[in-house]
XYZ file of C-alpha atoms in Angstrom:
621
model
C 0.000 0.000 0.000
C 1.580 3.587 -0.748
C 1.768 5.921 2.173
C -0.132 8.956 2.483
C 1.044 12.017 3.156
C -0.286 14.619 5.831
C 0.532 17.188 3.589
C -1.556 15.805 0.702
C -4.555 17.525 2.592
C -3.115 20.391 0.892
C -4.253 19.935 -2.423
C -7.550 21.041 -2.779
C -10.052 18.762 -4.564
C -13.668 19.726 -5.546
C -16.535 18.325 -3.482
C -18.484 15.664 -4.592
C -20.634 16.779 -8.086
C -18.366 19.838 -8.401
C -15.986 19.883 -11.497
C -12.060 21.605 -10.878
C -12.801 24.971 -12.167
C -16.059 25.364 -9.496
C -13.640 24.606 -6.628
C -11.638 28.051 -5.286
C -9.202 27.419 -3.185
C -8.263 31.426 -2.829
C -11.335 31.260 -0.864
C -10.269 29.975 2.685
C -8.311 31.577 5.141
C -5.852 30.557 8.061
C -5.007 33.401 9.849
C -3.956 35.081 13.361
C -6.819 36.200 16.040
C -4.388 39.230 16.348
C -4.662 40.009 12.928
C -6.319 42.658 11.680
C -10.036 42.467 11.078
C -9.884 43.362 7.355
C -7.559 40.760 6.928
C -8.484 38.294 5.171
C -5.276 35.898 5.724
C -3.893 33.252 3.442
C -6.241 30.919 1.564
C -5.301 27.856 1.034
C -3.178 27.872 -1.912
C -1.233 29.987 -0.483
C -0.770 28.539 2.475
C -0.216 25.067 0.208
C 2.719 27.299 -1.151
C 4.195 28.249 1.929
C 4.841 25.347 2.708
C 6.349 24.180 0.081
C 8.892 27.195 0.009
C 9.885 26.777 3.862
C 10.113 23.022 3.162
C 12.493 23.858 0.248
C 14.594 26.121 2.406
C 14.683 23.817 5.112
C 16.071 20.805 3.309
C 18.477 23.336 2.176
C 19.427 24.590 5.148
C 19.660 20.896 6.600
C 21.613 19.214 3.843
C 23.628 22.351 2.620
C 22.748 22.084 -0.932
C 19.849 23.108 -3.376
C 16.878 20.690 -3.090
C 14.246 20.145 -5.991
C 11.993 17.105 -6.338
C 13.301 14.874 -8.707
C 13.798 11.372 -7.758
C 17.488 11.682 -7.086
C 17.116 14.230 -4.131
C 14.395 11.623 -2.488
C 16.842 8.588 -3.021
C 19.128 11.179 -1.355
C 17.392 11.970 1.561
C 15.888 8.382 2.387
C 19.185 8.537 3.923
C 19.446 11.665 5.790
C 17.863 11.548 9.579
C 16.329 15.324 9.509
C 14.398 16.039 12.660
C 13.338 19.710 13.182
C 12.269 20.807 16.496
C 9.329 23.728 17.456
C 9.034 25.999 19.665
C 5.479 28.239 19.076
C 2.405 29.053 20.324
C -0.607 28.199 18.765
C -0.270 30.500 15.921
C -0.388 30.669 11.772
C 3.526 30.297 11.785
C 3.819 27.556 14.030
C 1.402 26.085 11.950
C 2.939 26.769 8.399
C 6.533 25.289 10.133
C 4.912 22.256 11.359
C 3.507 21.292 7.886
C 7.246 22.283 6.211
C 8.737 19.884 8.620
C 6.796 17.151 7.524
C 6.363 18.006 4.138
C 10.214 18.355 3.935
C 10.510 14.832 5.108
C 11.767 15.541 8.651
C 10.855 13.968 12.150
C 8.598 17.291 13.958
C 9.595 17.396 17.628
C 7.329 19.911 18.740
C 8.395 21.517 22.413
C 6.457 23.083 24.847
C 6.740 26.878 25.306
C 6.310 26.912 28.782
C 9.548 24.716 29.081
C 12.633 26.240 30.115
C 15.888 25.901 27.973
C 17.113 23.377 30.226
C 14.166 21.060 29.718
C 14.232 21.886 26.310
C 17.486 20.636 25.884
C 16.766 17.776 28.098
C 14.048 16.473 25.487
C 15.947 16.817 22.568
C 18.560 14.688 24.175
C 15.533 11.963 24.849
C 14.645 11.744 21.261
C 17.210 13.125 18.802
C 19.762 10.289 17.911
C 23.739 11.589 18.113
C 24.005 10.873 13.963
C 20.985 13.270 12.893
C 21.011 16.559 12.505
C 17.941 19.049 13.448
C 17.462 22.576 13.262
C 14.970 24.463 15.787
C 11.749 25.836 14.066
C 10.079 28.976 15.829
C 7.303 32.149 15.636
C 8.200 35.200 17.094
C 6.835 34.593 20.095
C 9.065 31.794 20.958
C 12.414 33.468 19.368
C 14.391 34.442 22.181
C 13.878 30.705 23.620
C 14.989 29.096 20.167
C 17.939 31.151 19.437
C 19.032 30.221 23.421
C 18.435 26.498 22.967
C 19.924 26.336 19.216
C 23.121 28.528 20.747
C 23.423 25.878 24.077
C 22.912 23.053 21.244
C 25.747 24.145 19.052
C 28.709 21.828 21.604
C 26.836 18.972 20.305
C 29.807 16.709 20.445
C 29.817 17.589 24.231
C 26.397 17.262 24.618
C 25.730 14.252 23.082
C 23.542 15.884 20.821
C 23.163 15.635 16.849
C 23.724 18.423 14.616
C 22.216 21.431 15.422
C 22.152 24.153 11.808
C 20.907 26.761 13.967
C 17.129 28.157 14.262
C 15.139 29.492 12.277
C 12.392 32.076 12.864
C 8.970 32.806 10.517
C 6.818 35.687 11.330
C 3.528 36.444 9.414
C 3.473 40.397 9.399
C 1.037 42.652 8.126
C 1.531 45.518 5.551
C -0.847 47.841 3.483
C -0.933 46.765 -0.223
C -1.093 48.844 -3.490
C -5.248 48.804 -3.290
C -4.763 49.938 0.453
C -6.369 46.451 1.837
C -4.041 44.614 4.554
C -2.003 41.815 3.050
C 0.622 39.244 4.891
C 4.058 38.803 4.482
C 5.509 36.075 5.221
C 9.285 37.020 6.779
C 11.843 34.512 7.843
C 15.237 34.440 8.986
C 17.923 32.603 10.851
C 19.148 32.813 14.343
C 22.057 31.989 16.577
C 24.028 31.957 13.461
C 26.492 34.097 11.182
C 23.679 34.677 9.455
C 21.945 36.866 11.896
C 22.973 40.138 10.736
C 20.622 39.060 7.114
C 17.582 40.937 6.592
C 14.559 38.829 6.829
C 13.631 37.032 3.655
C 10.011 37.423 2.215
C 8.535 33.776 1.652
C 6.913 34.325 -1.877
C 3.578 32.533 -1.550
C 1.675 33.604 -4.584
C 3.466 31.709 -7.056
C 2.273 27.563 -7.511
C 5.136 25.426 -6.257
C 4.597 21.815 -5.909
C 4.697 19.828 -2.406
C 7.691 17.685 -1.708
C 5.473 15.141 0.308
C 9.195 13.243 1.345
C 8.689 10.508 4.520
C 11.518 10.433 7.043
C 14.313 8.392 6.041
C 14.510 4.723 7.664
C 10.917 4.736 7.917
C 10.914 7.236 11.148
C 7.893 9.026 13.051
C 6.362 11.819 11.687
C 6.542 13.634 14.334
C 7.027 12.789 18.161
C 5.035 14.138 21.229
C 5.649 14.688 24.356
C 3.241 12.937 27.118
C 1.416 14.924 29.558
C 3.652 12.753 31.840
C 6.532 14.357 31.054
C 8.813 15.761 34.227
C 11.336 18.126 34.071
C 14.165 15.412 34.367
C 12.347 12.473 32.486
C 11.272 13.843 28.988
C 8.619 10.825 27.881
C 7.971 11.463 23.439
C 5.603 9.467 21.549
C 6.485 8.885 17.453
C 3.149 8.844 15.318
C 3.706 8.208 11.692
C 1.515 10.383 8.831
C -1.135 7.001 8.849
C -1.493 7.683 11.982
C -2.383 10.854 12.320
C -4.508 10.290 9.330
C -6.418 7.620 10.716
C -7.194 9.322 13.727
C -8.640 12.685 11.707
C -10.951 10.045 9.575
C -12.091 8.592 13.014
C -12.594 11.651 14.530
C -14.248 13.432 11.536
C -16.744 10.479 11.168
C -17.832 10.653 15.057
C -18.150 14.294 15.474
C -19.491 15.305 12.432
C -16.906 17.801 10.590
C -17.635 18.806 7.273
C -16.104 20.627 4.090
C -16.342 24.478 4.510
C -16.560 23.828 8.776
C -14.429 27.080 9.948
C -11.878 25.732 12.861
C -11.074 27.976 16.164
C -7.391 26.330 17.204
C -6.438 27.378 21.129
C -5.112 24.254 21.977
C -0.963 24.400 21.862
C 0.667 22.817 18.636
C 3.067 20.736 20.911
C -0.024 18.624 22.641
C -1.107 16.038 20.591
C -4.501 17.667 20.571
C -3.552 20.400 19.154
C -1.720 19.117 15.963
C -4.321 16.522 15.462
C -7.055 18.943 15.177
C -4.974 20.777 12.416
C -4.502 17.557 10.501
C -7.875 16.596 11.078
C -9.577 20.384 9.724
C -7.245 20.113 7.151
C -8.417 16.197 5.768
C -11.958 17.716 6.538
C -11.291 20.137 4.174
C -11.712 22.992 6.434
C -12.652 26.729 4.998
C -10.759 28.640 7.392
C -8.620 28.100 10.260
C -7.973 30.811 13.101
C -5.592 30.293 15.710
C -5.451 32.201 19.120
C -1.802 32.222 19.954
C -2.291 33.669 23.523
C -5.446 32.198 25.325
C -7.389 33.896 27.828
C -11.016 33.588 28.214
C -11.213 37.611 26.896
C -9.845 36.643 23.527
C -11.680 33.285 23.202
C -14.648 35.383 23.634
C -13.020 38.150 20.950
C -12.386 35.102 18.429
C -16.048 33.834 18.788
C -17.622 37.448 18.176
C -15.028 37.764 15.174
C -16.720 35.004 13.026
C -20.115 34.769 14.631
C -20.016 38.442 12.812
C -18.136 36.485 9.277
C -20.671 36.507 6.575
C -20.717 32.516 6.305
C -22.454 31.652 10.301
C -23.139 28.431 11.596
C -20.448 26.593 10.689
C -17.914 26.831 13.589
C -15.763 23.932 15.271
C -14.143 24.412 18.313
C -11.638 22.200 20.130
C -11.257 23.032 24.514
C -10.727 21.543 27.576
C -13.303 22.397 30.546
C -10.708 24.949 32.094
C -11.029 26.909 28.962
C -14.843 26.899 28.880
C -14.666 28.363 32.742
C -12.535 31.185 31.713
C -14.840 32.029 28.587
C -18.167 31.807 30.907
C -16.648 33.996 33.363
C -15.685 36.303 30.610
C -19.510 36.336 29.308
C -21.045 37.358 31.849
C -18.344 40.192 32.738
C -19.353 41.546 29.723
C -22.221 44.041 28.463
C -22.323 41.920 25.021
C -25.689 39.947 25.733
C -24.026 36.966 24.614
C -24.412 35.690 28.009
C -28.406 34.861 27.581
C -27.943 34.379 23.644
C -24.210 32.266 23.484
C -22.944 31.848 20.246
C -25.045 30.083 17.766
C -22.597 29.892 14.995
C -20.760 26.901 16.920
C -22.165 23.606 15.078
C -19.888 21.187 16.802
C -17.753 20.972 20.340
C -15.359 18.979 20.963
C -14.281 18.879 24.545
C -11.048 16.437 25.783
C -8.121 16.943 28.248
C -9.709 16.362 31.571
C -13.126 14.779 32.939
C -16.073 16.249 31.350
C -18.521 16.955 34.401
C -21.989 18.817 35.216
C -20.755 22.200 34.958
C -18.738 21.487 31.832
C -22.019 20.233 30.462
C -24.321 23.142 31.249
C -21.660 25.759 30.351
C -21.663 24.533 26.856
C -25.754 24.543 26.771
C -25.255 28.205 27.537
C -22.490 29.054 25.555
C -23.483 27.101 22.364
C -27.094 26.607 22.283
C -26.960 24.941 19.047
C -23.592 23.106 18.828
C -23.672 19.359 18.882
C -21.240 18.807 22.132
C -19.258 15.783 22.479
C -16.256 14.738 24.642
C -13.443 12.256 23.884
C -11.017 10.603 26.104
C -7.544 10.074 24.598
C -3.795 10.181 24.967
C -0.209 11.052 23.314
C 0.220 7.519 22.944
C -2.881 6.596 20.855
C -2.525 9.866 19.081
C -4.954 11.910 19.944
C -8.555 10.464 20.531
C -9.928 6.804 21.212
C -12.997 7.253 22.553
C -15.773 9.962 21.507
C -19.409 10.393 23.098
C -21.916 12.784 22.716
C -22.688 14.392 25.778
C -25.861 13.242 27.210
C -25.929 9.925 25.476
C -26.152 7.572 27.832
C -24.280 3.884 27.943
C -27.148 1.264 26.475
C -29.171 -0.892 28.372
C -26.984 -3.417 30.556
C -28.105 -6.912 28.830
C -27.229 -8.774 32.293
C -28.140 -8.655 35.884
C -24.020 -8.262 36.850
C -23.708 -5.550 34.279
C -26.925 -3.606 35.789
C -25.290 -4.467 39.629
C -21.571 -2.680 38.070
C -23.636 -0.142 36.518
C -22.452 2.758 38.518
C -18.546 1.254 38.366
C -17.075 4.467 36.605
C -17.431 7.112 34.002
C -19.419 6.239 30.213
C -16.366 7.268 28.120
C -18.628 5.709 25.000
C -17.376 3.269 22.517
C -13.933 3.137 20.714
C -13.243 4.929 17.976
C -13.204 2.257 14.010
C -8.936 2.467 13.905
C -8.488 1.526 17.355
C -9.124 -2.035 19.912
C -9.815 -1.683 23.403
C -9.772 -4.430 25.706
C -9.742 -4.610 29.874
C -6.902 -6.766 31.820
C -9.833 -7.224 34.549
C -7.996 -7.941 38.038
C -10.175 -6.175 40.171
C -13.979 -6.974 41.063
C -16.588 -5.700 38.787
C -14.299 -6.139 35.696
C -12.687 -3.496 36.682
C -8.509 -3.493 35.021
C -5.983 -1.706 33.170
C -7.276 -0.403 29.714
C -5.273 -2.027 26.922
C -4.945 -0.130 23.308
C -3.473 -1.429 19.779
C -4.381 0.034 16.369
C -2.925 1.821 13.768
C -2.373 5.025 16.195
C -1.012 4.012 19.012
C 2.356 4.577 19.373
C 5.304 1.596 19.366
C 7.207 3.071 22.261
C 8.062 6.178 23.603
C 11.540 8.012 23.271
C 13.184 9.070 26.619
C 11.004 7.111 29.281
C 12.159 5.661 31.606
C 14.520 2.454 31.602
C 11.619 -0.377 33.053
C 9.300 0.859 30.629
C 11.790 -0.055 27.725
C 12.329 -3.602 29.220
C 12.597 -6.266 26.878
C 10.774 -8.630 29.304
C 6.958 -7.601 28.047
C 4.256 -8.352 30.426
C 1.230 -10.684 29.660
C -0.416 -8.615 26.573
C 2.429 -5.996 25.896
C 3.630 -9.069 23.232
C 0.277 -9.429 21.576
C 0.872 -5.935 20.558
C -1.644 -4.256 23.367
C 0.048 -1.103 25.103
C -0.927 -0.723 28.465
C -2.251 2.689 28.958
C -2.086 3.049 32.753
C -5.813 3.647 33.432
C -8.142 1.921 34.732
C -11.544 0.884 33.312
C -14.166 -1.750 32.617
C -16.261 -2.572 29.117
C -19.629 -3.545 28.803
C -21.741 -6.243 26.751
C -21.761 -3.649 23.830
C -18.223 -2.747 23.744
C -18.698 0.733 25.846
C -15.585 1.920 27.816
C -16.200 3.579 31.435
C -12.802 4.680 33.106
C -12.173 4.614 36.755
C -9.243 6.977 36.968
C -5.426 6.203 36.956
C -3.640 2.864 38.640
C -1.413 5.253 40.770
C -4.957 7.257 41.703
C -6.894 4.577 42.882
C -7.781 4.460 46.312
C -7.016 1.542 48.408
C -8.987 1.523 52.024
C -9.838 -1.540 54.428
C -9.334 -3.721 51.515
C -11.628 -2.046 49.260
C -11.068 0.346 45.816
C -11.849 4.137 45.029
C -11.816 5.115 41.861
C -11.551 8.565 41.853
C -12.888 9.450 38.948
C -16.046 7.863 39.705
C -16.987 9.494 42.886
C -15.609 12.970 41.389
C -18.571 12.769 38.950
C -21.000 12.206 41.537
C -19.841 15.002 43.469
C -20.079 17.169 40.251
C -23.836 16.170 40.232
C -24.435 17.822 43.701
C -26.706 20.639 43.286
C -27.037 21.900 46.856
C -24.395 23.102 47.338
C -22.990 23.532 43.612
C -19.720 21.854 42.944
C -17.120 23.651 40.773
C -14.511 21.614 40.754
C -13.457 18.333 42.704
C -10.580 16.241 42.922
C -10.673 13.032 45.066
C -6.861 11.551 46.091
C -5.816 9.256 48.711
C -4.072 10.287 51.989
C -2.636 7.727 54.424
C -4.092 5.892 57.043
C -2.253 4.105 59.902
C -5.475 1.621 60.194
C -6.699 1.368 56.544
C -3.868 2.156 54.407
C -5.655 4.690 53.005
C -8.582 7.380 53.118
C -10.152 8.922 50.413
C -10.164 13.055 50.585
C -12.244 15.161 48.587
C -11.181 18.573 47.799
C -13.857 20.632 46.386
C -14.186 24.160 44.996
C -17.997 25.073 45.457
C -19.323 27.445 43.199
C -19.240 31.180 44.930
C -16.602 29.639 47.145
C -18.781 29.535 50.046
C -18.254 26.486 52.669
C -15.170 27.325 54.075
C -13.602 27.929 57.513
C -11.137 30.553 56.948
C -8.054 30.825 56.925
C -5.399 28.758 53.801
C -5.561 27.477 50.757
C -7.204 24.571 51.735
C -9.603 24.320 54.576
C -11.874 21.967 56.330
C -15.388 21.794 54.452
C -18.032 23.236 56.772
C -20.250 20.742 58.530
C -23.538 21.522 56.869
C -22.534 21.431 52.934
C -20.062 18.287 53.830
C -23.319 16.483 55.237
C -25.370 17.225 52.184
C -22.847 16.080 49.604
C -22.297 13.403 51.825
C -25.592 12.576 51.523
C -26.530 13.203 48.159
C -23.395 10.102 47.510
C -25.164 7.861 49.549
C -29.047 8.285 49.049
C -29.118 10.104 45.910
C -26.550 8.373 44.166
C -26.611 5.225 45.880
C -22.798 5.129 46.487
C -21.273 2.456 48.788
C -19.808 4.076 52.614
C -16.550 2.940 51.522
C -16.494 5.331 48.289
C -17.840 8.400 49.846
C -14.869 10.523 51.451
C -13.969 10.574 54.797
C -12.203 13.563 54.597
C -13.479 17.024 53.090
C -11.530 20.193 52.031
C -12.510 22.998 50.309
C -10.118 25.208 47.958
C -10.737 28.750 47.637
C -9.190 29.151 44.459
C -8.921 26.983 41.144
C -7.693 23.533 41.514
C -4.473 23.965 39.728
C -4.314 22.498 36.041
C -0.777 21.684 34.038
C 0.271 22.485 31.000
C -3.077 20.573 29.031
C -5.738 22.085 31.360
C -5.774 18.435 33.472
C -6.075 19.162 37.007
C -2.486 18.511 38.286
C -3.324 15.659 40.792
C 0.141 15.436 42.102
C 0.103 19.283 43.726
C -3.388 18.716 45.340
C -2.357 15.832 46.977
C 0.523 17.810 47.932
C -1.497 20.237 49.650
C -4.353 18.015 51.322
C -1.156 15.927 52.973
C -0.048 18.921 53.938
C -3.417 20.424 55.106
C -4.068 16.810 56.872
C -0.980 17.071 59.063
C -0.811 20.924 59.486
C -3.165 21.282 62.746
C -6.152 18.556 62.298
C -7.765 20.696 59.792
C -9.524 18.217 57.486
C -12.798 17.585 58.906
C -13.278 13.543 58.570
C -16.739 13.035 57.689
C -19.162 10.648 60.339
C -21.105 9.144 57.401
């Protein structure tokens, strides 16, 4: 079978019934949110261009000759090891780059902005093999931390690094044309080189150049990912080939619904896997425009909604969040005079929500905030690139065809049914079914670059040689095939002999009406007589509850009894599952890099609340 290219997504083919000359690619536009309004960006020739120009000058760069297409330069470079790492926000640049980098045949290592140069270098260490040579791709934004980390790369005998050629920096800038409308330039330039004192060079867009389309040489990933997992010390990368991320966009756009002419809002980062599989997958939906907010805050979600709710073409709109993101737009709504907070913003036609559990108030907010968007939420990792379950929120698991299923029925959270490129099966050790979810398909990633030494051990466990990667979660299936997850292996809650699953009773809690739960986060804290006790830490909405006094505080009496209670009699949840110990947050929970709640720095806290004075109030229920 011949491999497909991302890029090929590119090439703009007529819809069905439509001949060549009806199909206009000059219509669509990927541009900036900071761009100017009259702006109309680059359609998608031009942007199909672009890439192929920085995807020229990139093989150049790497290989330090001129590169065409013929045949002899791709014998050439099926021999080369080419990785090019990014550093951008979530922006039209770091978007063009990405595509060069994989059109040019490279290995993308996208890196997280937020990462210091230090961990920066660390990762590149993890993944880049001594013999290859990379160059470090960047936007403006992110300039100052490429040319630091291509100028630290440049011992890389020392280092044990390959071949670093320097970085290299594109920046989309706007200029008044001839007819006085706002066009972009494209600039680029190199840095941490000799060449720095070079003016930028314009990227000339407007004339046809054809796509390289090369695959790295020896068969390598298209690009490789960094984990959510990932410390500062112990860099964890994922390598997805172009079939993969292929066969996760045709998944995904089959589930959810996306459509030619569907106009894309991008906020999530370009370095999560999220983020550069809902490029790929607008792109092989044939997308009409694509607008990326490079610095998120709910203010300029909100200004990025108005902006095409106000475009000629409404209804039509795709976005891609995480529940943290929805908070900060809600609380921007109704801050504002706009009136969007009783109408929303009807021009959103589908939601797609991922990156931590999708609860109550996650649910309602996007009622309010997109009264006529089909909503749905997906559970997925780096690993599996991107998605591997997808559920529409408010469908509900199907009927449980046996009395044991029925009894289990409340074991965990519906996460739906697996995406068509991907298996799912349960290594049930635990009662109820209950196991470690198990993933192989076409997506999911053949082992991760950098992690840790027993993870790399050649003595697989039961499964791991069938092919089945063990994804570290816990979960059960039903008689039809539907997934419900019960939180991590390492979260799980072990007390008198019994399991917590923390993501289970965290959804209950999230159902409590009276009082209102925010945001909850159930971990285990240790107990001299059960091992463990499960402590809820809850942020109610208004912040009322508290004691005073901290970040964390005991949960008053009378809202602690009727959460309590609405676990037991409402909810019908076992003593054992319900929290013994209550603490309420006055702020936030606080989220990582992806928007997860970082589970590691509450637990922190409630061990530290626990044994700072007797504080957490242990519930009598």
């Amino acid at each position: 079978m011949v491999p497909v290219h991302v890029c090929k997504a590119l090439e703009w083919r007529p819809g069905p019934g439509q001949q060549e000359e009806e199909e206009d690619p000059t219509q669509t536009s990927w541009r900036n949110h900071s761009a100017s309004p009259s702006s109309s960006g680059l359609s998608c020739r031009e942007v199909h261009n672009a890439v192929s120009r920085l995807a020229a000058k990139i093989l150049k760069w790497m290989t330090h000759q001129h590169i065409d297409t013929t045949a002899e330069v791709h014998k050439t470079m099926e021999k080369r090891i080419m990785m090019c790492v990014l550093l951008c926000k979530c922006s039209l640049e770091g978007a063009l780059l990405s595509l060069a980098a994989l059109d040019a045949g490279a290995t993308l290592v996208p890196l997280s902005w937020r990462w210091t140069k230090r961990e920066c270098l660390d990762a590149i260490k993890a993944v880049v093999p001594s013999e290859a040579s990379f160059t470090v791709l960047c936007d403006p934004r992110c300039a100052a931390l490429a040319r630091s980390v291509a100028a630290s790369s440049s011992n890389h005998v020392a280092m044990r690094l390959g071949k670093c050629s320097g970085a290299f920096e594109c920046a989309a800038v706007e200029s008044t044309g001839d007819d006085g409308g706002v066009v972009v330039r494209l600039l680029c330039r190199w840095l941490s080189s000799p060449r720095d004192l070079e003016p930028p060079r314009e990227v000339d867009y407007r004339t046809d150049a054809p796509l390289h389309l090369l695959f790295p040489a020896g068969g390598g990933p298209a690009a490789i990912l960094f984990t959510s997992g990932t410390t500062s010390r112990a860099p964890k990368g994922c390598g997805h080939s172009h079939a993969a991320f292929l066969s996760q966009a045709s998944s995904k756009a089959l589930r959810v619904g996306y459509r030619r002419g569907d106009r894309h809002l991008h906020c999530a980062p370009l370095h999560h896997v999220s983020g550069l599989c809902a490029l790929v997958t607008a792109m092989a939906s044939r997308a009409s425009s694509h607008l990326f907010i490079a610095e998120f805050s709910g203010e300029n979600f909100a200004a990025a909604l108005e902006s095409v709710e106000s475009a000629e073409a409404a209804g039509n709109v795709c976005v891609l969040a995480v529940p943290a993101m929805l908070s900060q737009l809600s609380d921007q709504v109704a801050a504002s005079a706009s009136g969007r907070a009783k109408r929303g913003y009807p021009s959103v036609r589908r939601t797609l929500l991922g990156g931590d559990q999708v609860g109550a108030g996650a649910e309602a907010a996007c009622a309010r905030l997109f009264p006529r968007s089909a909503v749905f939420a997906t559970y997925g990792m780096t690993e599996a690139c991107s998605s591997i379950t997808i559920r529409a929120l408010g469908e509900r698991p199907p009927p449980f065809p046996t009395e044991e299923e029925r009894e289990m029925g409340g074991r965990g959270q519906y996460a739906g049914t697996p995406l068509p490129h991907i298996e799912v099966k349960v290594d049930a050790r635990e009662s109820g079914g209950v196991g470690e979810v198990l993933l192989r398909g076409a997506t999911v990633s053949e082992g991760r670059a950098g992690a840790p030494q027993q993870d790399q051990s050649p003595q697989k466990r039961p499964w791991e040689s069938l092919g089945w990667l063990r994804t570290g979660d816990l979960g059960r299936l039903d008689g039809a095939g539907g997934l419900y997850l019960c939180g991590r292996i390492s979260d799980a809650v072990r007390t008198g002999g019994e399991m917590v699953y923390p993501s289970e009773v965290e959804g209950e809690i999230s159902s409590c009406e009276d009082p209102k739960v925010a945001e909850c986060v159930v971990v285990g804290l240790p107990d001299r007589v059960l091992g463990q006790r499960a402590c809820a830490v809850v942020v109610l909405a208004g912040n009322d509850g508290g004691s005073g006094g901290g970040s964390l505080t005991a949960l008053k009496e009378g809202p602690r009894g009727r959460i309590a209670s609405h676990l037991r009699r409402a909810r019908g949840l076992a003593g054992f599952r319900v929290p013994r110990v209550w603490l309420l947050s006055a702020e936030p929970l606080p989220r990582g890099g992806t928007g997860k709640v970082d589970r590691r720095a509450v637990r922190a806290m409630a061990q530290a609340s626990a044994a700072g004075g007797g504080r957490a109030n242990r519930s009598k229920l």
